[in-house]
PDB file of C-alpha atoms in Angstrom:
ATOM      1  CA  ALA U   1       7.587  -6.729   2.058  1.00 57.00           C
ATOM      2  CA  SER U   2       5.479  -5.172   4.835  1.00 82.00           C
ATOM      3  CA  PRO U   3       4.463  -7.412   7.662  1.00 85.00           C
ATOM      4  CA  PHE U   4       0.981  -5.976   7.049  1.00 84.00           C
ATOM      5  CA  ALA U   5       0.834  -7.027   3.529  1.00 83.00           C
ATOM      6  CA  ILE U   6       2.335 -10.488   4.294  1.00 86.00           C
ATOM      7  CA  MET U   7      -0.217 -10.992   7.168  1.00 87.00           C
ATOM      8  CA  LEU U   8      -3.099  -9.856   5.031  1.00 84.00           C
ATOM      9  CA  GLY U   9      -2.495 -12.490   2.403  1.00 88.00           C
ATOM     10  CA  ILE U  10      -0.725 -15.244   4.215  1.00 90.00           C
ATOM     11  CA  PHE U  11      -3.928 -17.371   4.742  1.00 91.00           C
ATOM     12  CA  ASN U  12      -5.083 -17.058   1.080  1.00 91.00           C
ATOM     13  CA  PRO U  13      -3.025 -20.178  -0.085  1.00 91.00           C
ATOM     14  CA  LEU U  14      -4.609 -22.159   2.789  1.00 91.00           C
ATOM     15  CA  LEU U  15      -8.201 -20.948   2.204  1.00 91.00           C
ATOM     16  CA  ASP U  16      -8.296 -20.946  -1.623  1.00 90.00           C
ATOM     17  CA  GLN U  17      -7.230 -24.382  -2.829  1.00 91.00           C
ATOM     18  CA  THR U  18      -8.889 -23.990  -6.262  1.00 93.00           C
ATOM     19  CA  PRO U  19      -6.327 -24.964  -8.978  1.00 93.00           C
ATOM     20  CA  GLN U  20      -6.040 -21.847 -11.383  1.00 90.00           C
ATOM     21  CA  VAL U  21      -2.948 -22.608 -13.559  1.00 89.00           C
ATOM     22  CA  HIS U  22      -0.710 -25.581 -14.457  1.00 91.00           C
ATOM     23  CA  LEU U  23       2.766 -24.119 -14.892  1.00 86.00           C
ATOM     24  CA  LEU U  24       5.684 -26.370 -15.851  1.00 91.00           C
ATOM     25  CA  GLY U  25       3.847 -29.417 -14.185  1.00 91.00           C
ATOM     26  CA  VAL U  26       3.208 -27.594 -10.994  1.00 92.00           C
ATOM     27  CA  THR U  27      -0.501 -26.680 -10.019  1.00 93.00           C
ATOM     28  CA  VAL U  28      -0.765 -23.093  -8.826  1.00 92.00           C
ATOM     29  CA  THR U  29      -3.832 -22.410  -6.666  1.00 93.00           C
ATOM     30  CA  GLY U  30      -5.996 -19.352  -6.547  1.00 92.00           C
ATOM     31  CA  GLY U  31      -4.685 -18.615  -3.023  1.00 92.00           C
ATOM     32  CA  TRP U  32      -1.097 -18.209  -4.302  1.00 93.00           C
ATOM     33  CA  VAL U  33      -2.232 -15.991  -7.133  1.00 93.00           C
ATOM     34  CA  SER U  34      -3.975 -13.728  -4.826  1.00 93.00           C
ATOM     35  CA  PHE U  35      -1.159 -13.673  -2.309  1.00 93.00           C
ATOM     36  CA  THR U  36       1.232 -12.718  -5.097  1.00 92.00           C
ATOM     37  CA  SER U  37      -1.277 -10.036  -6.244  1.00 93.00           C
ATOM     38  CA  ILE U  38      -1.370  -8.517  -2.823  1.00 91.00           C
ATOM     39  CA  LEU U  39       2.338  -8.375  -2.481  1.00 91.00           C
ATOM     40  CA  LEU U  40       2.841  -6.989  -6.011  1.00 93.00           C
ATOM     41  CA  ARG U  41       0.232  -4.232  -5.337  1.00 92.00           C
ATOM     42  CA  PHE U  42       1.850  -3.390  -2.096  1.00 92.00           C
ATOM     43  CA  ALA U  43       5.318  -3.073  -3.704  1.00 91.00           C
ATOM     44  CA  LEU U  44       3.887  -0.961  -6.619  1.00 94.00           C
ATOM     45  CA  THR U  45       2.083   1.402  -4.117  1.00 92.00           C
ATOM     46  CA  VAL U  46       5.167   1.907  -1.947  1.00 91.00           C
ATOM     47  CA  SER U  47       7.197   2.421  -5.095  1.00 93.00           C
ATOM     48  CA  ALA U  48       4.751   5.106  -6.324  1.00 92.00           C
ATOM     49  CA  ALA U  49       4.732   6.902  -3.017  1.00 89.00           C
ATOM     50  CA  LEU U  50       8.595   6.900  -3.062  1.00 91.00           C
ATOM     51  CA  VAL U  51       8.819   8.236  -6.481  1.00 93.00           C
ATOM     52  CA  LEU U  52       6.242  10.939  -5.747  1.00 90.00           C
ATOM     53  CA  VAL U  53       8.162  12.249  -2.633  1.00 89.00           C
ATOM     54  CA  ALA U  54      11.546  11.953  -4.452  1.00 91.00           C
ATOM     55  CA  SER U  55      10.438  13.765  -7.595  1.00 92.00           C
ATOM     56  CA  THR U  56       8.193  16.562  -6.030  1.00 88.00           C
ATOM     57  CA  GLY U  57       9.659  17.032  -2.670  1.00 87.00           C
ATOM     58  CA  LEU U  58       8.001  17.039   0.685  1.00 85.00           C
ATOM     59  CA  PRO U  59       7.464  20.951   0.873  1.00 86.00           C
ATOM     60  CA  ALA U  60       5.655  20.814  -2.420  1.00 85.00           C
ATOM     61  CA  ILE U  61       3.427  17.849  -1.282  1.00 84.00           C
ATOM     62  CA  CYS U  62       2.716  19.630   1.935  1.00 83.00           C
ATOM     63  CA  TRP U  63       1.618  22.750  -0.021  1.00 84.00           C
ATOM     64  CA  GLY U  64      -0.651  20.793  -2.206  1.00 81.00           C
ATOM     65  CA  LEU U  65      -2.229  19.077   0.695  1.00 77.00           C
ATOM     66  CA  GLN U  66      -3.089  22.415   2.289  1.00 80.00           C
ATOM     67  CA  GLN U  67      -4.951  23.667  -0.670  1.00 78.00           C
ATOM     68  CA  PRO U  68      -8.766  24.128  -0.384  1.00 71.00           C
ATOM     69  CA  GLY U  69     -10.685  21.047  -1.346  1.00 66.00           C
ATOM     70  CA  SER U  70      -8.010  18.688  -0.092  1.00 62.00           C
ATOM     71  CA  ALA U  71      -9.704  15.712   1.693  1.00 60.00           C
ATOM     72  CA  ALA U  72      -6.319  14.796   3.120  1.00 51.00           C
ATOM     73  CA  ARG U  73      -6.412  17.829   5.514  1.00 52.00           C
ATOM     74  CA  VAL U  74      -9.211  16.169   7.393  1.00 51.00           C
ATOM     75  CA  HIS U  75      -7.015  13.070   8.188  1.00 53.00           C
ATOM     76  CA  ALA U  76      -3.780  15.157   8.726  1.00 50.00           C
ATOM     77  CA  THR U  77      -3.911  15.084  12.503  1.00 51.00           C
ATOM     78  CA  THR U  78      -4.579  11.392  12.893  1.00 50.00           C
ATOM     79  CA  ALA U  79      -3.385   9.395   9.826  1.00 53.00           C
ATOM     80  CA  PHE U  80      -0.115  11.042   8.790  1.00 52.00           C
ATOM     81  CA  PRO U  81       3.349  10.616  10.422  1.00 56.00           C
ATOM     82  CA  SER U  82       4.635  13.455  12.529  1.00 58.00           C
ATOM     83  CA  THR U  83       6.746  14.842   9.662  1.00 58.00           C
ATOM     84  CA  LEU U  84       3.632  15.413   7.507  1.00 57.00           C
ATOM     85  CA  ARG U  85       1.694  16.536  10.472  1.00 58.00           C
ATOM     86  CA  ASP U  86       4.103  19.463  10.872  1.00 61.00           C
ATOM     87  CA  CYS U  87       3.045  20.648   7.428  1.00 61.00           C
ATOM     88  CA  PHE U  88      -0.397  21.456   8.843  1.00 58.00           C
ATOM     89  CA  ASP U  89       0.533  23.281  11.912  1.00 58.00           C
ATOM     90  CA  ASN U  90      -0.583  26.958  11.450  1.00 52.00           C
TER      91      ASN U  90
END
């Protein structure tokens, strides 16, 4: 898992001590539920991005981002890695 996702949720088990579920004699607190949720959502997001690039291809994604009305073009020079930034050089 990403260090960002871990650092985002690592304090949840410490801050939220409210019991949520009793599972096989173990009490699971709300902090652990939310931490697990953050890691699961991170994994699904990264998986979806990888599947998109693998199935579509980078040139097609770049072409789609260049189309009129694409909000991603505004962020292309600051937020995207250099490989995607090359798609927007005209």
